[in-house]
Coordinates of C-alpha atoms in Angstrom, one line a residue:
X1 CA -13.0 -18.7 -92.2
X2 CA -11.4 -20.3 -89.2
X3 CA -8.5 -18.4 -87.8
X4 CA -5.9 -19.8 -85.3
X5 CA -3.8 -17.4 -83.3
X6 CA -0.7 -19.3 -82.0
X7 CA 1.0 -18.6 -78.7
X8 CA -0.7 -15.3 -77.9
X9 CA -0.3 -13.6 -74.6
X10 CA -3.8 -12.5 -73.5
X11 CA -4.0 -9.0 -71.9
X12 CA -7.6 -8.8 -70.6
X13 CA -8.3 -8.4 -66.9
X14 CA -11.9 -9.5 -67.4
X15 CA -10.7 -12.8 -68.9
X16 CA -9.9 -16.0 -67.0
X17 CA -6.9 -16.3 -69.4
X18 CA -5.5 -12.9 -68.5
X19 CA -1.6 -12.8 -68.6
X20 CA -1.4 -16.4 -70.0
X21 CA 0.0 -17.6 -73.3
X22 CA -2.6 -19.5 -75.3
X23 CA -3.7 -20.6 -78.7
X24 CA -7.0 -18.9 -79.7
X25 CA -9.3 -20.5 -82.3
X26 CA -11.9 -18.2 -84.0
X27 CA -14.7 -19.6 -86.1
X28 CA -17.3 -17.3 -87.9
X29 CA -16.3 -14.4 -85.7
X30 CA -16.6 -16.2 -82.4
X31 CA -13.8 -17.5 -80.1
X32 CA -14.5 -21.2 -79.9
X33 CA -11.4 -22.5 -78.1
X34 CA -8.6 -21.2 -76.0
X35 CA -6.0 -23.8 -75.0
X36 CA -2.3 -24.2 -74.4
X37 CA -2.0 -25.9 -77.8
X38 CA -4.5 -26.2 -80.6
X39 CA -3.5 -28.5 -83.5
X40 CA -3.4 -26.8 -86.9
X41 CA -5.7 -28.2 -89.6
X42 CA -5.6 -27.6 -93.3
X43 CA -8.5 -25.3 -93.5
X44 CA -7.2 -23.0 -90.7
X45 CA -5.7 -19.6 -91.4
X46 CA -2.9 -20.0 -88.8
X47 CA -1.2 -16.8 -87.5
X48 CA 2.2 -17.0 -85.9
X49 CA 3.8 -13.7 -85.0
X50 CA 6.8 -12.8 -82.8
X51 CA 5.9 -11.9 -79.2
X52 CA 2.2 -11.9 -80.1
X53 CA -0.1 -10.2 -77.6
X54 CA -3.9 -10.1 -77.8
X55 CA -6.4 -7.8 -76.1
X56 CA -10.0 -6.7 -76.6
X57 CA -10.2 -4.3 -79.6
X58 CA -9.0 -0.8 -79.1
X59 CA -11.3 2.2 -79.6
X60 CA -10.1 5.7 -80.4
X61 CA -12.6 8.3 -79.3
X62 CA -11.2 11.2 -81.3
X63 CA -10.4 10.6 -85.0
X64 CA -10.7 12.9 -87.9
X65 CA -10.9 11.8 -91.5
X66 CA -11.2 14.3 -94.4
X67 CA -14.3 12.7 -96.1
X68 CA -16.6 14.3 -97.0
X69 CA -15.1 17.6 -98.2
X70 CA -11.4 17.1 -97.5
X71 CA -10.6 13.8 -99.2
X72 CA -7.1 14.9 -100.0
X73 CA -6.3 14.7 -96.3
X74 CA -7.8 11.2 -95.7
X75 CA -10.6 9.2 -97.2
X76 CA -12.8 7.1 -94.9
X77 CA -11.6 3.9 -96.7
X78 CA -7.9 4.7 -96.2
X79 CA -8.5 6.0 -92.7
X80 CA -10.2 2.8 -91.6
X81 CA -7.4 0.8 -93.1
X82 CA -4.9 2.9 -91.1
X83 CA -6.9 2.4 -88.0
X84 CA -7.0 -1.4 -88.5
X85 CA -3.3 -1.7 -89.1
X86 CA -2.7 0.5 -86.0
X87 CA -4.7 -1.9 -83.8
X88 CA -8.0 -0.1 -83.6
X89 CA -11.3 -2.0 -84.1
X90 CA -13.5 1.1 -83.6
X91 CA -13.1 4.8 -84.1
X92 CA -15.3 7.7 -83.2
X93 CA -15.1 10.2 -86.1
X94 CA -15.3 13.9 -85.4
X95 CA -17.7 16.2 -87.2
X96 CA -15.1 18.5 -88.8
X97 CA -16.0 17.7 -92.4
X98 CA -17.7 19.6 -95.1
X99 CA -20.6 19.5 -94.8
X100 CA -20.4 19.2 -91.0
X101 CA -22.0 16.1 -89.4
X102 CA -24.9 18.0 -87.8
X103 CA -27.9 16.0 -89.2
X104 CA -29.4 12.6 -89.5
X105 CA -28.5 12.2 -93.1
X106 CA -24.8 13.2 -92.4
X107 CA -24.6 10.6 -89.7
X108 CA -26.1 7.9 -92.0
X109 CA -23.7 8.8 -94.8
X110 CA -20.6 8.1 -92.6
X111 CA -22.0 4.8 -91.3
X112 CA -22.9 3.7 -94.9
X113 CA -19.4 4.5 -96.1
X114 CA -17.9 2.2 -93.4
X115 CA -20.3 -0.7 -94.2
X116 CA -18.6 -4.2 -94.3
X117 CA -15.3 -2.8 -93.0
X118 CA -13.2 -4.5 -90.3
X119 CA -13.2 -1.3 -88.3
X120 CA -16.5 0.0 -86.9
X121 CA -17.0 3.7 -87.5
X122 CA -19.0 5.6 -84.9
X123 CA -20.0 9.2 -85.9
X124 CA -19.8 12.0 -83.4
X125 CA -22.6 14.5 -84.2
X126 CA -22.1 18.2 -84.0
X127 CA -23.4 19.7 -80.8
X128 CA -24.5 22.9 -82.6
X129 CA -25.6 23.5 -86.1
X130 CA -22.6 23.8 -88.4
X131 CA -20.5 23.8 -85.2
X132 CA -21.1 27.6 -85.0
X133 CA -22.1 27.5 -81.3
X134 CA -25.4 29.4 -81.9
X135 CA -28.3 26.8 -82.3
X136 CA -28.3 23.3 -80.9
X137 CA -28.2 20.6 -83.6
X138 CA -30.6 17.7 -84.0
X139 CA -29.1 15.6 -81.2
X140 CA -31.9 13.1 -80.8
X141 CA -32.3 12.4 -84.5
X142 CA -28.6 12.0 -84.9
X143 CA -28.4 9.5 -82.0
X144 CA -31.3 7.5 -83.4
X145 CA -29.3 7.3 -86.7
X146 CA -26.1 6.1 -84.9
X147 CA -24.2 9.1 -83.4
X148 CA -22.7 8.1 -80.1
X149 CA -21.9 11.6 -78.7
X150 CA -22.1 15.3 -79.6
X151 CA -19.2 17.7 -80.0
X152 CA -18.1 20.9 -81.8
X153 CA -14.7 19.4 -82.4
X154 CA -11.9 21.8 -81.1
X155 CA -14.5 24.6 -80.7
X156 CA -15.5 25.5 -77.2
X157 CA -19.2 26.1 -76.4
X158 CA -18.9 29.8 -75.5
X159 CA -22.6 30.3 -74.7
X160 CA -23.0 29.1 -71.1
X161 CA -26.8 28.7 -71.5
X162 CA -26.5 26.7 -74.6
X163 CA -24.3 24.1 -72.9
X164 CA -26.7 24.1 -69.9
X165 CA -29.6 23.4 -72.2
X166 CA -27.7 20.7 -74.1
X167 CA -26.8 18.9 -70.9
X168 CA -30.4 19.0 -69.8
X169 CA -31.8 18.0 -73.1
X170 CA -29.4 15.1 -73.7
X171 CA -30.6 13.4 -70.5
X172 CA -33.9 12.5 -72.2
X173 CA -32.1 9.9 -74.3
X174 CA -28.9 9.3 -72.2
X175 CA -26.8 11.4 -74.6
X176 CA -23.1 12.2 -74.1
X177 CA -22.1 15.8 -74.4
X178 CA -18.5 16.8 -75.1
X179 CA -17.2 20.2 -74.3
X180 CA -13.8 21.3 -75.6
X181 CA -11.8 23.0 -72.8
X182 CA -10.7 26.3 -74.1
X183 CA -11.7 29.8 -73.3
X184 CA -11.2 31.6 -76.6
X185 CA -10.9 35.1 -75.1
X186 CA -8.1 34.1 -72.8
X187 CA -6.4 32.0 -75.4
X188 CA -6.6 34.9 -77.8
X189 CA -4.4 34.5 -80.8
X190 CA -2.0 32.2 -79.0
X191 CA -0.3 29.4 -81.0
X192 CA 1.7 27.6 -78.3
X193 CA 1.8 27.1 -74.5
X194 CA 2.4 30.4 -72.7
X195 CA 5.7 29.9 -71.0
X196 CA 9.5 30.3 -71.3
X197 CA 9.8 28.6 -74.6
X198 CA 7.1 30.5 -76.4
X199 CA 8.5 33.8 -75.0
X200 CA 12.0 32.9 -76.1
X201 CA 10.8 32.1 -79.6
X202 CA 8.5 35.1 -79.9
X203 CA 5.3 33.0 -80.2
X204 CA 2.0 34.2 -78.8
X205 CA 1.1 32.1 -75.8
X206 CA -2.0 30.1 -74.8
X207 CA -2.2 30.2 -71.0
X208 CA -3.0 27.0 -69.1
X209 CA -5.8 29.2 -67.5
X210 CA -7.6 29.2 -70.8
X211 CA -8.2 25.5 -70.4
X212 CA -8.8 25.4 -66.7
X213 CA -11.3 28.2 -66.4
X214 CA -13.4 26.5 -69.1
X215 CA -13.3 23.2 -67.3
X216 CA -14.3 25.0 -64.1
X217 CA -17.3 26.5 -65.8
X218 CA -18.3 23.2 -67.4
X219 CA -18.2 21.5 -64.1
X220 CA -20.4 24.1 -62.4
X221 CA -22.9 23.7 -65.2
X222 CA -22.8 19.9 -64.9
X223 CA -23.4 20.1 -61.1
X224 CA -26.5 22.3 -61.8
X225 CA -27.9 20.2 -64.7
X226 CA -26.9 16.6 -64.0
X227 CA -26.4 14.5 -67.1
X228 CA -23.2 13.2 -68.6
X229 CA -20.2 15.3 -69.7
X230 CA -17.0 14.3 -71.3
X231 CA -14.1 16.7 -71.5
X232 CA -11.8 15.8 -74.3
X233 CA -8.0 16.2 -74.5
X234 CA -7.1 17.9 -71.3
X235 CA -3.5 19.0 -71.1
X236 CA -2.7 20.7 -67.7
X237 CA -1.9 19.8 -64.1
X238 CA -4.7 21.9 -62.7
X239 CA -7.2 20.4 -65.2
X240 CA -6.5 17.0 -63.8
X241 CA -7.0 18.3 -60.2
X242 CA -10.3 20.0 -61.2
X243 CA -11.7 16.8 -62.7
X244 CA -10.5 14.7 -59.8
X245 CA -12.3 16.9 -57.4
X246 CA -15.5 16.8 -59.5
X247 CA -15.4 13.0 -59.6
X248 CA -15.0 12.9 -55.8
X249 CA -18.2 15.0 -55.5
X250 CA -20.0 12.4 -57.6
X251 CA -20.4 14.3 -60.8
X252 CA -20.8 12.2 -64.0
X253 CA -17.8 13.6 -65.7
X254 CA -15.1 11.8 -67.7
X255 CA -12.1 13.0 -69.7
X256 CA -9.4 12.1 -72.1
X257 CA -5.9 13.2 -72.9
X258 CA -4.0 12.9 -76.2
X259 CA -1.0 10.6 -76.6
X260 CA 1.3 13.4 -77.6
X261 CA 0.6 15.4 -74.5
X262 CA 1.6 12.4 -72.4
X263 CA 5.0 12.1 -74.3
X264 CA 6.1 15.5 -75.4
X265 CA 6.5 19.0 -74.0
X266 CA 6.8 22.5 -75.4
X267 CA 10.5 22.0 -75.6
X268 CA 9.6 20.6 -79.1
X269 CA 8.8 24.1 -80.2
X270 CA 12.4 24.8 -80.8
X271 CA 12.9 24.7 -84.5
X272 CA 9.4 26.0 -85.3
X273 CA 8.3 22.7 -86.9
X274 CA 4.6 23.1 -87.5
X275 CA 4.1 19.3 -87.0
X276 CA 4.3 20.0 -83.3
X277 CA 1.5 22.6 -83.5
X278 CA -1.5 21.0 -81.8
X279 CA -4.6 22.0 -79.9
X280 CA -4.4 22.0 -76.9
X281 CA -0.7 22.8 -77.2
X282 CA 2.2 20.8 -75.8
X283 CA 2.6 21.9 -72.2
X284 CA 5.4 21.7 -69.6
X285 CA 7.1 18.7 -68.1
X286 CA 5.1 19.4 -64.9
X287 CA 1.9 19.2 -66.8
X288 CA 3.0 16.0 -68.7
X289 CA 3.9 14.2 -65.4
X290 CA 0.5 15.2 -63.9
X291 CA -1.3 13.8 -66.9
X292 CA 0.6 10.5 -66.6
X293 CA -0.3 10.4 -62.9
X294 CA -3.9 11.2 -63.8
X295 CA -4.0 8.2 -66.1
X296 CA -2.5 5.9 -63.5
X297 CA -4.9 6.9 -60.7
X298 CA -8.0 6.8 -62.9
X299 CA -8.8 10.5 -63.1
X300 CA -8.1 10.5 -66.8
X301 CA -10.4 7.8 -68.3
X302 CA -9.4 7.7 -71.9
X303 CA -6.3 8.1 -74.1
X304 CA -6.9 9.2 -77.7
X305 CA -4.5 9.6 -80.6
X306 CA -6.5 12.7 -81.6
X307 CA -5.7 11.7 -85.1
X308 CA -6.1 14.7 -87.4
X309 CA -4.7 14.5 -91.0
X310 CA -3.6 17.9 -92.4
X311 CA -2.3 18.4 -95.9
X312 CA 1.1 19.8 -96.5
X313 CA -0.1 23.1 -97.8
X314 CA -1.5 23.9 -94.4
X315 CA 1.5 22.6 -92.4
X316 CA 4.6 23.6 -94.3
X317 CA 4.0 27.3 -93.7
X318 CA 5.0 29.8 -91.0
X319 CA 4.3 28.3 -87.5
X320 CA 1.9 31.0 -86.5
X321 CA -0.5 30.4 -89.4
X322 CA -0.1 26.6 -89.7
X323 CA -3.2 24.5 -89.0
X324 CA -3.3 22.7 -85.7
X325 CA -3.2 18.9 -85.6
X326 CA -1.2 15.7 -85.9
X327 CA -1.9 12.2 -87.2
X328 CA -1.6 9.7 -84.4
X329 CA -3.2 6.3 -85.0
X330 CA 0.0 4.6 -86.2
X331 CA 2.1 5.8 -83.2
X332 CA -0.4 5.5 -80.4
X333 CA 0.6 2.2 -79.0
X334 CA 4.3 2.5 -79.5
X335 CA 4.3 5.8 -77.7
X336 CA 2.1 4.7 -74.8
X337 CA 4.0 1.4 -74.3
X338 CA 7.1 3.4 -73.4
X339 CA 5.4 4.9 -70.3
X340 CA 2.5 2.6 -69.2
X341 CA 2.0 -1.0 -68.4
X342 CA -0.1 -3.1 -70.8
X343 CA -3.1 -3.3 -68.5
X344 CA -3.3 0.5 -68.2
X345 CA -3.0 0.9 -72.0
X346 CA -5.8 -1.6 -72.6
X347 CA -8.0 0.0 -70.0
X348 CA -7.6 3.5 -71.5
X349 CA -7.8 2.3 -75.2
X350 CA -10.5 -0.3 -74.9
X351 CA -12.4 -0.9 -71.6
X352 CA -13.1 2.7 -70.5
X353 CA -13.8 4.3 -74.0
X354 CA -16.4 1.6 -74.8
X355 CA -18.1 2.0 -71.4
X356 CA -18.2 5.8 -71.5
X357 CA -19.4 5.9 -75.1
X358 CA -22.1 3.3 -74.6
X359 CA -20.5 0.3 -76.5
X360 CA -20.6 -3.2 -75.1
X361 CA -17.2 -4.5 -73.9
X362 CA -16.2 -7.9 -75.1
X363 CA -13.8 -10.3 -73.4
X364 CA -11.1 -12.7 -74.7
X365 CA -12.9 -15.8 -73.5
X366 CA -14.6 -18.8 -75.1
X367 CA -17.9 -18.1 -76.8
X368 CA -17.3 -14.4 -76.9
X369 CA -17.5 -12.4 -80.1
X370 CA -13.9 -12.0 -81.5
X371 CA -13.0 -8.3 -81.5
X372 CA -9.3 -8.4 -80.9
X373 CA -6.2 -6.3 -81.3
X374 CA -2.9 -8.1 -82.1
X375 CA 0.3 -6.4 -81.0
X376 CA 3.9 -6.9 -79.8
X377 CA 5.3 -5.1 -76.8
X378 CA 8.9 -5.7 -77.5
X379 CA 10.2 -4.2 -80.8
X380 CA 11.7 -0.7 -80.8
X381 CA 11.9 1.6 -83.8
X382 CA 12.6 5.3 -84.5
X383 CA 9.5 6.4 -86.3
X384 CA 10.0 8.1 -89.6
X385 CA 8.0 9.2 -92.6
X386 CA 8.2 5.8 -94.3
X387 CA 6.3 4.3 -91.4
X388 CA 3.3 6.6 -92.0
X389 CA 0.2 4.8 -93.3
X390 CA -2.0 7.9 -93.5
X391 CA -2.4 10.0 -96.6
X392 CA -1.3 13.1 -94.7
X393 CA 2.2 13.0 -93.2
X394 CA 1.8 15.5 -90.3
X395 CA 3.1 13.3 -87.6
X396 CA 4.4 14.9 -84.4
X397 CA 6.3 11.6 -83.6
X398 CA 8.7 11.6 -86.6
X399 CA 12.1 11.0 -85.1
X400 CA 10.8 9.7 -81.8
X401 CA 11.7 6.3 -80.4
X402 CA 8.6 3.9 -80.1
X403 CA 8.4 0.7 -78.2
X404 CA 6.3 -2.1 -79.6
X405 CA 3.8 -2.0 -82.4
X406 CA 0.3 -3.1 -83.5
X407 CA 0.2 -6.1 -85.8
X408 CA -3.4 -5.5 -86.7
X409 CA -6.9 -6.6 -85.7
X410 CA -9.5 -9.3 -86.0
X411 CA -13.0 -7.8 -86.0
X412 CA -16.2 -8.2 -87.9
X413 CA -15.0 -11.6 -89.1
X414 CA -12.0 -10.0 -90.9
X415 CA -8.3 -10.3 -90.2
X416 CA -6.2 -7.2 -91.1
X417 CA -2.5 -7.4 -90.5
X418 CA 0.2 -4.7 -90.8
X419 CA 3.2 -7.0 -91.4

């Protein structure tokens, strides 16, 4: 199939066509021509969209689907469709399934389920067996089968020595270790950020200290062991400062933050809507602004939707017992586009995630493999339940104003549009 993208503004700092409006011709999955005007021929699939922008394909490094075990939340097939229509050409899938992705066969199952899809699925293997934090999982075998990193999703590694050994062991095959930043003893039974709003509402608080003390420990261990450490979904001002200082010392540490922590604060707790119950929790305006500055100055490398479908039975209950998590693929770009310029968004959704997780970056240039995200930066909507593509409806952004939207993707020789 030959695809012609008409009048597309290219957002790709690595491309000689960056910030220019061009026609893009794709044949057999390869960009064959980029010109001011390319004549349409009968056998072309010509795509003309309002205010079309094109960048290298986006990669979400923290996505949860239900399958296997929780298919009622989201199947792999529907999840990949949601990702494509939300502009993501790749997703890293967390090991919070049943059974947990802690073996070679579990990794291969996920990859097999995503065969021949437009979106490439990259499994994240469990760091410890059954994500129980006791015995290290089969890291090398999982990597050989296709796992791109190792994490006990949303579960901190409480055993200091276990994390130390994992960081040392993973260096033998250039493995990437993820450590969720939460000290469970300090966090206790908290369900929201420890602050004025939680106190006013009578909710048990999770201190910012619970995150920061864990990050400090992880950085001390990394300094001792060497290796590569990624700290996912940081949420506080001091966490940004700790990681910035570690980078200045030359430690090989990277981090991400979630879209919702960049947009929303614990003011959303008012009303006890369990859709706003996430982990880490929504923090203060001071924390939110520090996260935004961390993205802008490069301390925070990656932005993730932290997409986590939860069925209604576990969300429409009392706030304190509701399950943590929000879906986020559909709203990621529209939310980020309200606070960042397009180059920053593409860097944090595409260039940096691929580099950190060991995936080759492509470029929007002639003779390059076509792995592209198609989007508009102009339209504005108030997001509502009818806009949700996921099976689960637990979106933290319902009722929020979003700017711009993803049209879809071209990847793996497939064009998927959400129009």
